[in-house]
Amino acid sequence: MNKKNKKTIGKVLFWILVIYLFFFLVFPFYWTINTSLKTENQLLMTPATFVPVDNITDQVSISINNYKAVFLNNTFVNGLKNSLIVAGSVTILCLVIGSFAAFALGKLNFKGKTFSLYLILSMTMFPQISVLTGLYAVINKLHISATPAMIFSYFLFTLPFTIWVMTSFFKGLPKSLMQAANVDGATPLQSFYLILLPLTVPALVTTGLLSFIAAWNEYLFALTFTSIESQARTVPVAMALFTGSIAKQEPFGEIMAAAVVVTIPLLILVYVFQRRLIEGLTAGAVKG
Amino acid sequence: MKNTHHALKKSEQKLAFLLLLPSFIVLFTIAFYPLGSVFTKSFTNERFASSKKTEFVGLENYQKLLSLKIMELDPIGMDEQGSIIYEDPIDILPRKPNRYKEVSQFSIFNKHFVFSATDPDFIQSIGDTLLFTILSVSLETIFGMIIALIMVKNFPGRGGMRVAMLVPWAIPTAVSSKMWEWMFSSTRVGVVNVVSQWFGITNGQFPWLTNADTQIWAMIAIDVWKTTPFMALLIMAGLQTIPKGIYEAAKIDGCNGWQNFWKMTLPMVKDTITVALVFRTLDALRVFDLFQIVFAQKRYSMASYSYYQLIDNKLMGYSSATSVIIFFIILLFIIIYTKMSGGVNNE
Amino acid sequence: MLNIKKLTICLVIMLSFITTNVFASGQEEATMMEEDSKTITVAAGAVGTEFELAQDAAAAYMEMHPDVTVEILQTPDLTTDRLGLYLQFFESQSSEVDLYQIDVIWPGDIAEHLIDLNEYGAKEYTDAHFPSIIQNNTVDNRFVAMPWFTDAGLLYYRTDLLEKYGYNEPPTTWDELEMMAEKVMQGERAAGNQDFWGFVFQGNSYEGLTCDALEWVYSYDGGSIVEPDGTISINNPNAIEALEKAAGWVGTIAPDGVTGFAEEDARNMFQAGNALFMRNWPYAYSLGNSEGSAVKDKFGVSPLPSGKNNIRAASLGGWQLACSKYSKNPELAADVLFFFTSYEQQKKRAIEASYNPTIIDLYEDSEVLEATPFFGTLKDVFTSSVARPSTVTAPQYAQVSKVFYENVHDVLTNESTAERAVKNIELDISDIIE
């Protein structure tokens, strides 16, 4: 009887924890959606309401004006396309280049491993702003247009991260795998591509998702590089240019609507890939 | 046999070189000039967007940034309530060649001291950033671990939970900062005040973001909310590589959940956690967006201070010096981490 | 084996695609620049109507000069971001942008990158504008920016509430304001509105506080921090009195959170009906009268109260138009500049979007007054406005302002006494501009 009770209590606690976490993670997003459906005057109401309520009639009143404004905003819609191109390219290239490097660092024997790892890491040890000015000067001198400029500069923070995470994954794969493949006559590259890489899919998906989102949300570099090329502007820059009808007015509702519009595709992306996040090693691959 | 062994090693070396080459090419082309110029500029008094001649000033920038002084404050009398009044630091702190300004006051053994610096904002920003980093990263790791452990169990609605998990990370920082700023509003327009009034904690008019005590905690709350998914995701990926067989074996041996966690799970994800910690700490030490949007000039992080010096004051040389100092502080953390996790290259 | 080959080929293709894109667009830009030698680019605001108006002005100019193209470049509304962007352009001596819309506190900082408009015939136009702005835009005897539209601090007050509690006129001194605020606040709170406060303003530690605090200090005859001749005047008993007065408002007639308020926070409270008085810029006027506003048609504006000697101060804001030294066509650009800031254009902006003109006569133009009657109050306010010491302390105004607002903020949050604060300010500023 005791054990059963313990189990039930355990289960109940577990579910309380899950629900609390869900609430904690999602509530601000719910609040964002709530805010995006309010007109400005509804936003100013005290106390703040959990559902959009008309400030004069006190009845539930949802306004989609903010969303209309967002979709009519060409810069924003264009920005979605640009962000997709930039973030997508960075992620794919980064995963390719990074996994090659990580394989070398994780599985091959050579001199200078630690040095290489730290050299790669040192690139991310500077605050963004210090790199920005120098980078902008280089880009101007070489007349590089905005989109490639953004793609290349985002490597600065996604590549070291990808390499480090993938390296630790490759290291974690048992030596026996490569040795077995070697015996079967495979070159290191072949065992990399055919055997080891597929086993690191959870890591690939994880770093891919995180890199994609980081590149998608980057603001400072995008703002500077697209300053003259308005058609290359990405979403965060488009959102910074969001203004109300009068200077100094901050159209909070519209910004929140834009945030919702921007986040939903990312969440869909996550949903599509989330199964692959949880892919364990089948017992066979390890033991065999 | 020896020959083939040598040959194998050489070809491995060559292959490794080829595999690493693209990464190095990319990183060097982007980073070499900008980062190199940061170092060289820190020894000058260069101004941003200015035709004023740039001169080499040696370590002057660093001196201005890092000069500290502690002086004792003598008592000069008593006030009405009988507590001692001390000298005003502004009267005794040295002024030439650079003025020392108060950072904080403290007392040890009945003696009263003032801690001063020639650039109190920078020193304060270092303190704030370190506090922010240590607290955020610790909380994020703990919460991240909890979430990761939950997420690897099979329960209904797991898919939805995984999507929910990434919500905070997916929202652009600029937006979530603004959103939280709004929620922390000092009147009842902000939901935090509304809720805290329900629970009787405040009267609904509490200025969360201007009160010096609650400020940093508000920032930490925002960052923890935003970045816990990052940690959780990485730890989750690490947990996936643990072969399920060992848990079954442990069950047979009679181990319970807690022992499982400490003796088996934790050591096996040590590598992943270390990587996650390194990058999370790196990011936290370089925090910029959050402080810039919520606090602007009120309270600086090291990176937003650097930005302020560059853009508002146009002091490029000075700002570069701050970047170099930030680099070394981060380097210090990396060294500590490596020592603690026993090296990166253990097999 | 096949797979590795495929992968490498893919990678090579992708990389070559990107590199050719890089060089191709470089080429494109070069040819474009040769053809469009008669394009003037204006970096202006991105704000809704502001942008439309700028485009209208550009279209009007292009109609009159068919061989010229005028393009409007949108820049972020966030002032620091905009300045950062401009500085990047100047640092790289870019000729991409010819005309820049600059804040009233920037001429001193960036004067070296701008042409002297007097060399291009500005004297013809300058007399029509408010002299304080012209003086503000003259750095080292070079006139570097033409005033475009202006702004000044105003007192907003609830007409319905003043009436309800028996007051006929808005307050003319800060003491009066305090008294009225206390009485009304007590009454409204007793009637059940627990979110009601007497006075809201910009108390956050940022440039906006410099504007508000300058008004307090100046209205108490405490000077303008640094006088136009360069003397640091802030350390005087009147300034101390002004700051102590303001600190007394926090938590009594102004909410504790006012030390974190910027313009929008104050406007939000006032517009929701939760404040009796507000200090803000003119932009809040039309927003307050928008559909759904809780204070629609229930408020008015007046100059800010005085402290001593009937001095009523208003900090000068607003934007100017300047021409870059690196422009390829300075003469043409200057012509566009004069067109954009002309009487007709400013009148159009005033009528269509309530932008405050900088040309004095427009405040008595009947059509303008018909569209925006409250402009009548504003003329005096603008004529007697006080400029922040940005030009005299250039190029270190940002540091000077920071010293000022940080110390004032400390006084407001009770972390320092007013006496200590002004002493600090004096010492720090003299270090900066030595």
Tab-separated table of N, CA and C in Angstrom, chain C residues 321-428:
chain	number	residue	atom	x	y	z
C	321	LEU	N	17.507	69.877	-40.164
C	321	LEU	CA	17.972	69.195	-41.365
C	321	LEU	C	19.365	69.718	-41.690
C	322	ALA	N	20.306	68.809	-41.879
C	322	ALA	CA	21.680	69.225	-42.136
C	322	ALA	C	22.204	68.512	-43.362
C	323	CYS	N	23.283	69.052	-43.928
C	323	CYS	CA	23.827	68.468	-45.153
C	323	CYS	C	25.238	67.946	-44.903
C	324	SER	N	25.486	66.734	-45.373
C	324	SER	CA	26.768	66.082	-45.116
C	324	SER	C	27.891	66.671	-45.948
C	325	LYS	N	29.058	66.749	-45.345
C	325	LYS	CA	30.244	67.260	-46.022
C	325	LYS	C	30.691	66.301	-47.120
C	326	TYR	N	30.269	65.030	-46.983
C	326	TYR	CA	30.759	64.025	-47.921
C	326	TYR	C	29.805	63.823	-49.091
C	327	SER	N	28.808	64.675	-49.172
C	327	SER	CA	27.841	64.543	-50.256
C	327	SER	C	28.511	64.856	-51.583
C	328	LYS	N	28.030	64.188	-52.642
C	328	LYS	CA	28.631	64.443	-53.953
C	328	LYS	C	28.067	65.705	-54.596
C	329	ASN	N	26.895	66.131	-54.139
C	329	ASN	CA	26.258	67.318	-54.741
C	329	ASN	C	25.803	68.298	-53.676
C	330	PRO	N	26.745	68.923	-52.973
C	330	PRO	CA	26.322	69.781	-51.852
C	330	PRO	C	25.403	70.918	-52.254
C	331	GLU	N	25.648	71.513	-53.411
C	331	GLU	CA	24.794	72.641	-53.801
C	331	GLU	C	23.364	72.199	-53.996
C	332	LEU	N	23.203	71.099	-54.747
C	332	LEU	CA	21.870	70.571	-54.993
C	332	LEU	C	21.217	70.135	-53.684
C	333	ALA	N	22.009	69.465	-52.840
C	333	ALA	CA	21.474	68.990	-51.569
C	333	ALA	C	20.999	70.163	-50.723
C	334	ALA	N	21.794	71.244	-50.714
C	334	ALA	CA	21.399	72.417	-49.934
C	334	ALA	C	20.081	72.976	-50.453
C	335	ASP	N	19.915	72.950	-51.767
C	335	ASP	CA	18.673	73.461	-52.347
C	335	ASP	C	17.477	72.633	-51.877
C	336	VAL	N	17.650	71.317	-51.899
C	336	VAL	CA	16.581	70.429	-51.414
C	336	VAL	C	16.285	70.739	-49.950
C	337	LEU	N	17.364	70.955	-49.188
C	337	LEU	CA	17.236	71.254	-47.768
C	337	LEU	C	16.382	72.497	-47.548
C	338	PHE	N	16.706	73.570	-48.283
C	338	PHE	CA	15.947	74.803	-48.098
C	338	PHE	C	14.484	74.598	-48.481
C	339	PHE	N	14.252	73.761	-49.499
C	339	PHE	CA	12.882	73.498	-49.916
C	339	PHE	C	12.097	72.785	-48.813
C	340	PHE	N	12.726	71.741	-48.246
C	340	PHE	CA	12.055	70.949	-47.219
C	340	PHE	C	11.686	71.780	-45.999
C	341	THR	N	12.547	72.777	-45.680
C	341	THR	CA	12.310	73.542	-44.454
C	341	THR	C	11.630	74.869	-44.728
C	342	SER	N	11.049	75.031	-45.910
C	342	SER	CA	10.476	76.319	-46.284
C	342	SER	C	9.128	76.554	-45.614
C	343	TYR	N	8.645	77.766	-45.747
C	343	TYR	CA	7.365	78.178	-45.151
C	343	TYR	C	6.233	77.239	-45.564
C	344	GLU	N	6.097	76.992	-46.866
C	344	GLU	CA	4.973	76.177	-47.353
C	344	GLU	C	5.034	74.767	-46.802
C	345	GLN	N	6.258	74.187	-46.821
C	345	GLN	CA	6.378	72.813	-46.346
C	345	GLN	C	6.076	72.721	-44.868
C	346	GLN	N	6.587	73.674	-44.091
C	346	GLN	CA	6.343	73.627	-42.645
C	346	GLN	C	4.856	73.840	-42.360
C	347	LYS	N	4.234	74.681	-43.190
C	347	LYS	CA	2.799	74.920	-42.979
C	347	LYS	C	2.027	73.632	-43.222
C	348	LYS	N	2.380	72.933	-44.292
C	348	LYS	CA	1.716	71.684	-44.633
C	348	LYS	C	1.833	70.689	-43.469
C	349	ARG	N	3.055	70.583	-42.926
C	349	ARG	CA	3.271	69.659	-41.813
C	349	ARG	C	2.464	70.039	-40.593
C	350	ALA	N	2.348	71.354	-40.378
C	350	ALA	CA	1.633	71.799	-39.188
C	350	ALA	C	0.160	71.441	-39.303
C	351	ILE	N	-0.399	71.701	-40.502
C	351	ILE	CA	-1.825	71.461	-40.668
C	351	ILE	C	-2.146	69.983	-40.711
C	352	GLU	N	-1.342	69.234	-41.453
C	352	GLU	CA	-1.690	67.818	-41.634
C	352	GLU	C	-1.322	66.941	-40.460
C	353	ALA	N	-0.267	67.297	-39.741
C	353	ALA	CA	0.163	66.370	-38.680
C	353	ALA	C	0.569	67.043	-37.389
C	354	SER	N	0.230	68.281	-37.205
C	354	SER	CA	0.543	69.021	-35.975
C	354	SER	C	2.015	69.103	-35.645
C	355	TYR	N	2.880	69.121	-36.638
C	355	TYR	CA	4.302	69.328	-36.348
C	355	TYR	C	4.515	70.802	-36.096
C	356	ASN	N	5.214	71.129	-35.005
C	356	ASN	CA	5.411	72.522	-34.671
C	356	ASN	C	6.427	73.168	-35.583
C	357	PRO	N	6.010	74.179	-36.351
C	357	PRO	CA	6.952	74.820	-37.263
C	357	PRO	C	8.008	75.609	-36.505
C	358	THR	N	9.097	75.895	-37.206
C	358	THR	CA	10.139	76.709	-36.597
C	358	THR	C	10.117	78.124	-37.146
C	359	ILE	N	9.203	78.389	-38.082
C	359	ILE	CA	9.106	79.730	-38.671
C	359	ILE	C	8.065	80.515	-37.883
C	360	ILE	N	8.495	81.632	-37.307
C	360	ILE	CA	7.680	82.374	-36.343
C	360	ILE	C	6.305	82.767	-36.897
C	361	ASP	N	6.276	83.272	-38.117
C	361	ASP	CA	5.004	83.772	-38.661
C	361	ASP	C	3.934	82.708	-38.780
C	362	LEU	N	4.334	81.457	-38.868
C	362	LEU	CA	3.334	80.400	-39.030
C	362	LEU	C	2.417	80.298	-37.820
C	363	TYR	N	2.877	80.815	-36.666
C	363	TYR	CA	2.035	80.737	-35.474
C	363	TYR	C	0.916	81.758	-35.489
C	364	GLU	N	0.940	82.624	-36.528
C	364	GLU	CA	-0.166	83.557	-36.622
C	364	GLU	C	-0.910	83.370	-37.926
C	365	ASP	N	-0.535	82.332	-38.650
C	365	ASP	CA	-1.216	82.021	-39.909
C	365	ASP	C	-2.602	81.470	-39.602
C	366	SER	N	-3.620	82.050	-40.223
C	366	SER	CA	-4.996	81.683	-39.871
C	366	SER	C	-5.319	80.222	-40.173
C	367	GLU	N	-4.784	79.736	-41.297
C	367	GLU	CA	-5.105	78.341	-41.636
C	367	GLU	C	-4.500	77.382	-40.625
C	368	VAL	N	-3.292	77.700	-40.184
C	368	VAL	CA	-2.657	76.834	-39.193
C	368	VAL	C	-3.440	76.849	-37.901
C	369	LEU	N	-3.829	78.043	-37.467
C	369	LEU	CA	-4.527	78.152	-36.189
C	369	LEU	C	-5.882	77.479	-36.245
C	370	GLU	N	-6.456	77.446	-37.448
C	370	GLU	CA	-7.742	76.775	-37.564
C	370	GLU	C	-7.583	75.286	-37.341
C	371	ALA	N	-6.520	74.750	-37.918
C	371	ALA	CA	-6.303	73.295	-37.789
C	371	ALA	C	-5.880	72.907	-36.383
C	372	THR	N	-5.032	73.710	-35.795
C	372	THR	CA	-4.528	73.373	-34.455
C	372	THR	C	-4.591	74.596	-33.575
C	373	PRO	N	-5.715	74.869	-32.973
C	373	PRO	CA	-5.887	76.110	-32.210
C	373	PRO	C	-4.891	76.260	-31.067
C	374	PHE	N	-4.447	75.169	-30.491
C	374	PHE	CA	-3.585	75.334	-29.319
C	374	PHE	C	-2.195	75.834	-29.682
C	375	PHE	N	-1.890	75.908	-30.977
C	375	PHE	CA	-0.614	76.478	-31.392
C	375	PHE	C	-0.480	77.914	-30.922
C	376	GLY	N	-1.623	78.581	-30.752
C	376	GLY	CA	-1.581	79.969	-30.318
C	376	GLY	C	-0.828	80.118	-29.006
C	377	THR	N	-1.059	79.161	-28.080
C	377	THR	CA	-0.351	79.223	-26.797
C	377	THR	C	1.136	79.031	-26.985
C	378	LEU	N	1.470	78.309	-28.027
C	378	LEU	CA	2.846	77.840	-28.128
C	378	LEU	C	3.851	78.904	-28.552
C	379	LYS	N	3.382	79.904	-29.264
C	379	LYS	CA	4.372	80.842	-29.817
C	379	LYS	C	5.243	81.428	-28.714
C	380	ASP	N	4.588	81.877	-27.639
C	380	ASP	CA	5.377	82.475	-26.560
C	380	ASP	C	6.305	81.455	-25.934
C	381	VAL	N	5.779	80.243	-25.817
C	381	VAL	CA	6.595	79.197	-25.209
C	381	VAL	C	7.873	78.996	-25.999
C	382	PHE	N	7.742	78.921	-27.325
C	382	PHE	CA	8.921	78.676	-28.142
C	382	PHE	C	9.872	79.857	-28.138
C	383	THR	N	9.296	81.062	-28.111
C	383	THR	CA	10.172	82.230	-28.145
C	383	THR	C	11.046	82.292	-26.905
C	384	SER	N	10.480	81.854	-25.763
C	384	SER	CA	11.268	81.963	-24.537
C	384	SER	C	11.841	80.611	-24.117
C	385	SER	N	11.968	79.693	-25.068
C	385	SER	CA	12.459	78.368	-24.682
C	385	SER	C	13.937	78.431	-24.322
C	386	VAL	N	14.360	77.479	-23.490
C	386	VAL	CA	15.759	77.439	-23.085
C	386	VAL	C	16.411	76.202	-23.695
C	387	ALA	N	17.542	76.423	-24.339
C	387	ALA	CA	18.211	75.299	-24.994
C	387	ALA	C	19.153	74.614	-24.019
C	388	ARG	N	19.264	73.304	-24.176
C	388	ARG	CA	20.230	72.573	-23.370
C	388	ARG	C	21.631	72.985	-23.829
C	389	PRO	N	22.600	72.951	-22.937
C	389	PRO	CA	23.929	73.467	-23.300
C	389	PRO	C	24.701	72.549	-24.233
C	390	SER	N	24.047	72.062	-25.295
C	390	SER	CA	24.718	71.092	-26.148
C	390	SER	C	25.774	71.739	-27.021
C	391	THR	N	25.490	72.921	-27.512
C	391	THR	CA	26.442	73.543	-28.422
C	391	THR	C	27.675	74.052	-27.679
C	392	VAL	N	27.464	74.645	-26.506
C	392	VAL	CA	28.611	75.217	-25.808
C	392	VAL	C	29.522	74.125	-25.231
C	393	THR	N	28.986	72.947	-24.961
C	393	THR	CA	29.834	71.903	-24.379
C	393	THR	C	30.245	70.865	-25.404
C	394	ALA	N	29.961	71.141	-26.671
C	394	ALA	CA	30.308	70.172	-27.714
C	394	ALA	C	31.822	70.017	-27.784
C	395	PRO	N	32.378	68.864	-28.165
C	395	PRO	CA	31.639	67.636	-28.476
C	395	PRO	C	31.423	66.705	-27.298
C	396	GLN	N	31.415	67.240	-26.091
C	396	GLN	CA	31.206	66.336	-24.960
C	396	GLN	C	29.835	66.477	-24.335
C	397	TYR	N	28.838	66.924	-25.122
C	397	TYR	CA	27.549	67.165	-24.500
C	397	TYR	C	26.976	65.893	-23.865
C	398	ALA	N	27.148	64.752	-24.532
C	398	ALA	CA	26.560	63.516	-24.000
C	398	ALA	C	27.069	63.256	-22.583
C	399	GLN	N	28.370	63.457	-22.378
C	399	GLN	CA	28.927	63.232	-21.038
C	399	GLN	C	28.389	64.253	-20.043
C	400	VAL	N	28.337	65.517	-20.480
C	400	VAL	CA	27.848	66.569	-19.591
C	400	VAL	C	26.415	66.270	-19.172
C	401	SER	N	25.597	65.937	-20.174
C	401	SER	CA	24.197	65.662	-19.876
C	401	SER	C	24.075	64.488	-18.919
C	402	LYS	N	24.894	63.472	-19.128
C	402	LYS	CA	24.828	62.285	-18.278
C	402	LYS	C	25.163	62.643	-16.841
C	403	VAL	N	26.210	63.434	-16.661
C	403	VAL	CA	26.569	63.864	-15.314
C	403	VAL	C	25.383	64.554	-14.668
C	404	PHE	N	24.739	65.432	-15.442
C	404	PHE	CA	23.613	66.190	-14.907
C	404	PHE	C	22.455	65.261	-14.539
C	405	TYR	N	21.992	64.447	-15.498
C	405	TYR	CA	20.782	63.691	-15.192
C	405	TYR	C	21.017	62.589	-14.172
C	406	GLU	N	22.243	62.054	-14.137
C	406	GLU	CA	22.510	61.028	-13.135
C	406	GLU	C	22.438	61.601	-11.737
C	407	ASN	N	23.047	62.767	-11.552
C	407	ASN	CA	23.022	63.370	-10.228
C	407	ASN	C	21.632	63.842	-9.845
C	408	VAL	N	20.899	64.391	-10.810
C	408	VAL	CA	19.532	64.811	-10.503
C	408	VAL	C	18.699	63.588	-10.118
C	409	HIS	N	18.915	62.497	-10.831
C	409	HIS	CA	18.187	61.263	-10.529
C	409	HIS	C	18.461	60.804	-9.106
C	410	ASP	N	19.729	60.940	-8.684
C	410	ASP	CA	20.076	60.578	-7.315
C	410	ASP	C	19.317	61.425	-6.309
C	411	VAL	N	19.125	62.714	-6.634
C	411	VAL	CA	18.376	63.567	-5.728
C	411	VAL	C	16.920	63.111	-5.674
C	412	LEU	N	16.352	62.778	-6.830
C	412	LEU	CA	14.953	62.354	-6.875
C	412	LEU	C	14.726	61.054	-6.113
C	413	THR	N	15.721	60.164	-6.152
C	413	THR	CA	15.546	58.893	-5.459
C	413	THR	C	16.099	58.930	-4.050
C	414	ASN	N	16.432	60.136	-3.568
C	414	ASN	CA	16.903	60.312	-2.207
C	414	ASN	C	18.242	59.679	-1.912
C	415	GLU	N	19.011	59.408	-2.952
C	415	GLU	CA	20.324	58.825	-2.705
C	415	GLU	C	21.369	59.899	-2.472
C	416	SER	N	20.995	61.139	-2.705
C	416	SER	CA	21.957	62.228	-2.492
C	416	SER	C	21.185	63.489	-2.159
C	417	THR	N	21.838	64.427	-1.489
C	417	THR	CA	21.182	65.703	-1.259
C	417	THR	C	21.422	66.593	-2.459
C	418	ALA	N	20.568	67.594	-2.616
C	418	ALA	CA	20.695	68.486	-3.763
C	418	ALA	C	22.022	69.234	-3.708
C	419	GLU	N	22.436	69.573	-2.496
C	419	GLU	CA	23.695	70.309	-2.347
C	419	GLU	C	24.865	69.514	-2.864
C	420	ARG	N	24.918	68.257	-2.413
C	420	ARG	CA	25.997	67.369	-2.831
C	420	ARG	C	25.971	67.189	-4.337
C	421	ALA	N	24.732	67.012	-4.860
C	421	ALA	CA	24.586	66.720	-6.284
C	421	ALA	C	25.146	67.845	-7.148
C	422	VAL	N	24.768	69.096	-6.840
C	422	VAL	CA	25.237	70.177	-7.717
C	422	VAL	C	26.745	70.344	-7.608
C	423	LYS	N	27.286	70.043	-6.435
C	423	LYS	CA	28.732	70.118	-6.269
C	423	LYS	C	29.413	69.102	-7.182
C	424	ASN	N	28.870	67.885	-7.142
C	424	ASN	CA	29.366	66.809	-8.006
C	424	ASN	C	29.302	67.198	-9.473
C	425	ILE	N	28.136	67.756	-9.840
C	425	ILE	CA	27.933	68.134	-11.243
C	425	ILE	C	28.982	69.147	-11.659
C	426	GLU	N	29.177	70.154	-10.799
C	426	GLU	CA	30.133	71.199	-11.146
C	426	GLU	C	31.523	70.619	-11.354
C	427	LEU	N	31.963	69.793	-10.407
C	427	LEU	CA	33.301	69.218	-10.511
C	427	LEU	C	33.442	68.350	-11.748
C	428	ASP	N	32.441	67.491	-11.977
C	428	ASP	CA	32.538	66.573	-13.109
C	428	ASP	C	32.535	67.313	-14.437
